[in-house]
GROMACS .gro file of C-alpha atoms in nm:
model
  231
    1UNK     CA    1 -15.814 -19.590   2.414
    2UNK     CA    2 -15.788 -19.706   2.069
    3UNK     CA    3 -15.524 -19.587   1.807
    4UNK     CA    4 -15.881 -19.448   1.597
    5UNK     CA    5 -16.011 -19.308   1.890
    6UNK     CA    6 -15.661 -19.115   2.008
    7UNK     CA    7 -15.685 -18.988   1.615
    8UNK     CA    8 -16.020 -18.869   1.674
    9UNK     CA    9 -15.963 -18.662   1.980
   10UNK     CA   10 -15.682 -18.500   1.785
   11UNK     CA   11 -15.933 -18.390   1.509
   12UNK     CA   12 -16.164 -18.251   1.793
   13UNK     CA   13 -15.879 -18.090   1.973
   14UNK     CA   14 -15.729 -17.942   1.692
   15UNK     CA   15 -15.971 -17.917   1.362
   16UNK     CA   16 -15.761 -17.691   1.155
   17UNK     CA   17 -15.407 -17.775   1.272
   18UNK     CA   18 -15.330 -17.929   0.958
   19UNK     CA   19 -14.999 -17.967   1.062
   20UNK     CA   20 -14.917 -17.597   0.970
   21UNK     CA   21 -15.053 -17.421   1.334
   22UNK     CA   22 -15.014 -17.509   1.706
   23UNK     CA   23 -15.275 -17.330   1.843
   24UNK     CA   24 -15.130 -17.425   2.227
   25UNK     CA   25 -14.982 -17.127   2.459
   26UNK     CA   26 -14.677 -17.236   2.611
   27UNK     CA   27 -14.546 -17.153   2.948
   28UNK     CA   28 -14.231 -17.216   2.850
   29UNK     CA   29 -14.036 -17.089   2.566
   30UNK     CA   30 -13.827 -17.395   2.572
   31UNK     CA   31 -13.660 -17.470   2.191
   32UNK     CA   32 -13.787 -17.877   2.258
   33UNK     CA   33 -14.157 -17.791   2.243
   34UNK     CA   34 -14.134 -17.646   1.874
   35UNK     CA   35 -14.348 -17.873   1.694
   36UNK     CA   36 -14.070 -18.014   1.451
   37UNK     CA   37 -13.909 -18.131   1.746
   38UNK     CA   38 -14.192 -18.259   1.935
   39UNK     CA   39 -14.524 -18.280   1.747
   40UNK     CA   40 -14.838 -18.224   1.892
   41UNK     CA   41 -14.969 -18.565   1.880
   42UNK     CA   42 -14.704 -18.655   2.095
   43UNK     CA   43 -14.810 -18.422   2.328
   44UNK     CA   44 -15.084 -18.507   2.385
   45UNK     CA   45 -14.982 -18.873   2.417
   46UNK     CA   46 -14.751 -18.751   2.716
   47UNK     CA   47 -14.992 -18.592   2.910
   48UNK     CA   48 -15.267 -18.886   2.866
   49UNK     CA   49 -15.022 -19.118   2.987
   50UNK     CA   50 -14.948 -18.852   3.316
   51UNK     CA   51 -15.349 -18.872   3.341
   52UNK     CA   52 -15.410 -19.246   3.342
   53UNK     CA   53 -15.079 -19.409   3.431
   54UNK     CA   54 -14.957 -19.138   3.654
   55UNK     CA   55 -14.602 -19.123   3.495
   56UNK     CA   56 -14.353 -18.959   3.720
   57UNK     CA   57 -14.212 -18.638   3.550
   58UNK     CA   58 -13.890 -18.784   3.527
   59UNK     CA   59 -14.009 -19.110   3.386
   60UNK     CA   60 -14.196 -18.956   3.129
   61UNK     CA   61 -13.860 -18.724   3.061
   62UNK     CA   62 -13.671 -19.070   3.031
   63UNK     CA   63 -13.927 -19.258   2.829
   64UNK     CA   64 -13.977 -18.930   2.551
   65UNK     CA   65 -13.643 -18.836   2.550
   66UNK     CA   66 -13.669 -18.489   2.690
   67UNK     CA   67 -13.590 -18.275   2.944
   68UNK     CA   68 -13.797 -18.264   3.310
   69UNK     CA   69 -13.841 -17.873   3.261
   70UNK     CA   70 -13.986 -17.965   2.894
   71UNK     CA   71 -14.281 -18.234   3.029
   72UNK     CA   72 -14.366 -17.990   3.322
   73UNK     CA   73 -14.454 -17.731   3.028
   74UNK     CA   74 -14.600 -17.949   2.816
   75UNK     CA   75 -14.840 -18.114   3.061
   76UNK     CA   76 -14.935 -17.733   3.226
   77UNK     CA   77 -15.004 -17.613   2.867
   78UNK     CA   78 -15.188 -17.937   2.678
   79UNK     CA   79 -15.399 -17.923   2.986
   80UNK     CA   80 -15.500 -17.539   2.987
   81UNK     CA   81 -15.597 -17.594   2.607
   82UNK     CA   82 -15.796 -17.902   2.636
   83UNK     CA   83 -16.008 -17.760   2.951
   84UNK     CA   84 -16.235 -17.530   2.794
   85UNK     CA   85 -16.290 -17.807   2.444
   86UNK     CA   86 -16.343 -18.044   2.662
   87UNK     CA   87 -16.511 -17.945   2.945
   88UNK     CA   88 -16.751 -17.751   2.683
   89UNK     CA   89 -16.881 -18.137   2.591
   90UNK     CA   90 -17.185 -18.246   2.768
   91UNK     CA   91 -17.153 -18.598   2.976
   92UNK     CA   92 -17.498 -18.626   3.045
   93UNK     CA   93 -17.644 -18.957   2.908
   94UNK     CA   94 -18.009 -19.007   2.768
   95UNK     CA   95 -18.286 -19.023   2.984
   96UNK     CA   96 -18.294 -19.409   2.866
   97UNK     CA   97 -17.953 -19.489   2.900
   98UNK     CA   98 -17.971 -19.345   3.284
   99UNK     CA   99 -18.337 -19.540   3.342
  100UNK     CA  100 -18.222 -19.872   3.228
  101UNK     CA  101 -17.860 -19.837   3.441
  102UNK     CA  102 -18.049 -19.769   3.751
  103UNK     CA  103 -17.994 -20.066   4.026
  104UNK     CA  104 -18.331 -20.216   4.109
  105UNK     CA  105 -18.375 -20.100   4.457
  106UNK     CA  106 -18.297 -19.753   4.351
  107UNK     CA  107 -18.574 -19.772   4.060
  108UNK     CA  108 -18.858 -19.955   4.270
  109UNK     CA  109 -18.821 -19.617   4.462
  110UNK     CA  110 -18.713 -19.346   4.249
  111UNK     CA  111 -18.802 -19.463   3.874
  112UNK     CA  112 -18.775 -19.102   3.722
  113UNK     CA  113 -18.526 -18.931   3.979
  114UNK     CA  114 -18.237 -18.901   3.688
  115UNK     CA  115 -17.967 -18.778   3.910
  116UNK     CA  116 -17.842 -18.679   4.234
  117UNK     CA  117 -17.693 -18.363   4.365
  118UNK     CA  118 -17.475 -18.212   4.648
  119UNK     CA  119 -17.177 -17.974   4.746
  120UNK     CA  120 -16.823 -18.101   4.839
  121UNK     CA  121 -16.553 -17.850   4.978
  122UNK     CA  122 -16.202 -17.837   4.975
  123UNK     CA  123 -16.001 -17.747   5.242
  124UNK     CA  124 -15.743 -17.481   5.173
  125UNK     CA  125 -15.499 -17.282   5.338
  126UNK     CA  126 -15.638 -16.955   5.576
  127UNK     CA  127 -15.550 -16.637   5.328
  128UNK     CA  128 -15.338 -16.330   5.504
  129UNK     CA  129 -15.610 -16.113   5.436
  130UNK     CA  130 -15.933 -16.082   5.678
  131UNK     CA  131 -16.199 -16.052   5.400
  132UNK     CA  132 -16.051 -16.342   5.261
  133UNK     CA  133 -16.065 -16.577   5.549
  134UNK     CA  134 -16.437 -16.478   5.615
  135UNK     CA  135 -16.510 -16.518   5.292
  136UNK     CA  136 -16.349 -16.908   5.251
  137UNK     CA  137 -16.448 -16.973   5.598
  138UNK     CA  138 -16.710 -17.294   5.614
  139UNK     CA  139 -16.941 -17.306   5.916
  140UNK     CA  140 -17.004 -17.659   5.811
  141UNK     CA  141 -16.619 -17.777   5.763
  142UNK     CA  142 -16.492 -17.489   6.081
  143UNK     CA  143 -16.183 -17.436   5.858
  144UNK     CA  144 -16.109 -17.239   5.472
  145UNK     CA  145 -16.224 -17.419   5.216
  146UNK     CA  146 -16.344 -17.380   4.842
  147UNK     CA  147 -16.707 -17.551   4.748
  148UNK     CA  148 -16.809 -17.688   4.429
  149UNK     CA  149 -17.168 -17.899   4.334
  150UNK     CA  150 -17.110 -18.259   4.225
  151UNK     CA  151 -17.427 -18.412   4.065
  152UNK     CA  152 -17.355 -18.787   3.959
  153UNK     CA  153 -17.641 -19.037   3.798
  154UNK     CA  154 -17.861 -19.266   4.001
  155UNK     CA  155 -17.481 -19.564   3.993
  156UNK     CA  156 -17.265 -19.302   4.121
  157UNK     CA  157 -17.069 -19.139   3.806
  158UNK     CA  158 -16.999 -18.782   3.814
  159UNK     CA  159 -17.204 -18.631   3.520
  160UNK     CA  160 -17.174 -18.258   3.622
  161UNK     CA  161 -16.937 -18.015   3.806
  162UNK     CA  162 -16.955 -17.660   3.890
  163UNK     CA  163 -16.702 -17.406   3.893
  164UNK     CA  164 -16.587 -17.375   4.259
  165UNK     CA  165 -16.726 -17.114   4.516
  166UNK     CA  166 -16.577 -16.940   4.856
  167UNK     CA  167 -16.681 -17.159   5.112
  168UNK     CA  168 -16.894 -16.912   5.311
  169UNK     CA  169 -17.200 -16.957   5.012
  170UNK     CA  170 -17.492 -17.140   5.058
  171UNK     CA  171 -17.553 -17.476   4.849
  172UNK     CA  172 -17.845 -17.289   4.732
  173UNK     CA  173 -17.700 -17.017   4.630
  174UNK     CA  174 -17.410 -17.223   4.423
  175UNK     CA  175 -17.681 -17.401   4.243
  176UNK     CA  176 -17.879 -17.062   4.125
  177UNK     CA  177 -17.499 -16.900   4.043
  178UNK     CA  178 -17.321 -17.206   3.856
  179UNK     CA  179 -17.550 -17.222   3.566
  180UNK     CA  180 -17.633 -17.585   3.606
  181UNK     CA  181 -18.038 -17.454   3.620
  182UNK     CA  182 -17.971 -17.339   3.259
  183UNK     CA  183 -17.811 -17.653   3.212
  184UNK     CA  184 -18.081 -17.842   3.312
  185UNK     CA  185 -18.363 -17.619   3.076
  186UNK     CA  186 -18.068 -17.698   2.786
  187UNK     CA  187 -18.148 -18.084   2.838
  188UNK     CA  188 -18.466 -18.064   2.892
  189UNK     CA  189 -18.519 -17.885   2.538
  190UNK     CA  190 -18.332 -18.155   2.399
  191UNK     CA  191 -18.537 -18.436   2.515
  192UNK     CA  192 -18.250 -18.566   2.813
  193UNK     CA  193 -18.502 -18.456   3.077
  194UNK     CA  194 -18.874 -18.473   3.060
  195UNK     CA  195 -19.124 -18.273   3.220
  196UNK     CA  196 -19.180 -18.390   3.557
  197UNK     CA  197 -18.907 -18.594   3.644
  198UNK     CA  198 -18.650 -18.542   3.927
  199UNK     CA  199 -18.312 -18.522   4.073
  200UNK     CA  200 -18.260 -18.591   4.455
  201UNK     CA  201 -18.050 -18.384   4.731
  202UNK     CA  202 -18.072 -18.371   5.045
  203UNK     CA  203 -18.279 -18.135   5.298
  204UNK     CA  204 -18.018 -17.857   5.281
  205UNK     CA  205 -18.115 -17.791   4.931
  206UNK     CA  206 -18.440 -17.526   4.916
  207UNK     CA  207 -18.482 -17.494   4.558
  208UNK     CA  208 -18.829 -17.672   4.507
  209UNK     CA  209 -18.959 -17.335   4.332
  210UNK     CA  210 -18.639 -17.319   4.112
  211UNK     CA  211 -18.711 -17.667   3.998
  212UNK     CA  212 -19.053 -17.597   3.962
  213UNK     CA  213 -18.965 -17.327   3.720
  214UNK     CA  214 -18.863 -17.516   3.452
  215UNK     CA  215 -19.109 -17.814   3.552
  216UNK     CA  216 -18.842 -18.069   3.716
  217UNK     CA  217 -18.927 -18.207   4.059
  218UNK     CA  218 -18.665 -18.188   4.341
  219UNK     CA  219 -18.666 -18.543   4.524
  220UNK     CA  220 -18.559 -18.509   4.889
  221UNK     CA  221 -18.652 -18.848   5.046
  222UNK     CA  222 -18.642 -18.871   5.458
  223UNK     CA  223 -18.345 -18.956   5.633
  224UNK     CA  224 -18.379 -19.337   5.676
  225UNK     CA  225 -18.466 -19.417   5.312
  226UNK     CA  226 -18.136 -19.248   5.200
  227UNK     CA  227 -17.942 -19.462   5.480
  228UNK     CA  228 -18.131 -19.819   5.335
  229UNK     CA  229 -18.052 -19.694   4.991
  230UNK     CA  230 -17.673 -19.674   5.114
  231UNK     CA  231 -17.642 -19.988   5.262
   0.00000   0.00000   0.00000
């Protein structure tokens, strides 16, 4: 990341800051984070360097002359602010851009499929409570776990991610309940999507009329093709 483009996320992140308002809740009430002391820019510096270098704690304590307690707050707090701006940004790329990054076995195949989709869980632990255990418990994984759908473009990048789900729902039922079908009639209005065109899953997915709905076809190829395309 550039200098210009660190400047420019701090415009997005914080349009009227000014340098007069921090507009971050802290969990912490600790006298380091006031912003003459530690600006916000700085901040956010600290917990972009936790996200792509993954600083220790105390090394980032060392390197910005502050206390351990203080970067644990200020890495919780920048990163419950910037969640909802950023995650509020679409990722999706044009139709064009996805088209002309396809690999060349994929688009022989599958010119128009624009993306693929699935469900990954998460195991987690098994909850005291009864309800709560049948309601985390996977048939699929036999153990607790939390399920989310990951759809990622035609190479493999991750262009959408739903909230995540008890692990006893169906993948159909995550993709009516996550919004990602208004999602989908969103791009398609703005010209991301065209009528007729696809995204792939796999056979577990019965959503055909869903797709059909808003005029998208669901690609579910047989079982070999999706092993040749994987090798």
């Amino acid at each position: 990341m550039t200098y210009a483009r660190f400047l420019m996320l701090l415009s997005f992140l914080f349009p009227s800051e000014n340098g007069n308002h921090n507009p971050v809740v802290y969990d912490s009430k600790r006298k380091e984070i006031h912003k003459d002391k530690f600006p916000l820019s700085e901040q956010v510096f600290l917990y972009l360097c936790r996200l792509r270098n993954g600083l220790s704690i105390k090394d980032l304590a060392f390197r910005f002359n502050i206390k351990v307690q203080t970067v644990s707050a200020v890495i919780n707090s920048i990163a419950k602010y910037m969640y909802p701006r950023l995650g509020s940004l679409s990722y999706w790329p044009t139709r064009n851009v996805l088209i002309e990054n396809m690999t060349e076995a994929y688009r022989i195949d599958f010119p128009t499929c624009l993306a693929i989709l699935d469900c990954t869980e998460i195991k987690t632990e098994k909850p005291s409570s009864l309800k709560q255990q049948s309601q985390l418990y996977s048939d699929y994984k036999s153990t607790n776990t939390l399920k989310a759908l990951v759809v990622c473009d035609p190479r493999g990048s991750v262009i959408f991610v739903s909230d995540l789900f008890s692990g006893s729902i169906s993948d159909n039922k995550i993709v009516r309940q996550c919004g990602f079908l208004d999602h989908l009639r969103n791009l398609k209005a703005k010209g991301f999507i065209h009528a007729n065109d696809s995204l792939m899953a796999d056979k577990g997915f019965l959503i055909e009329n869903d797709f059909k709905e808003i005029n998208i076809e669901l690609n579910i190829p047989p079982l070999h093709r999706v092993q040749g395309l994987s090798q």
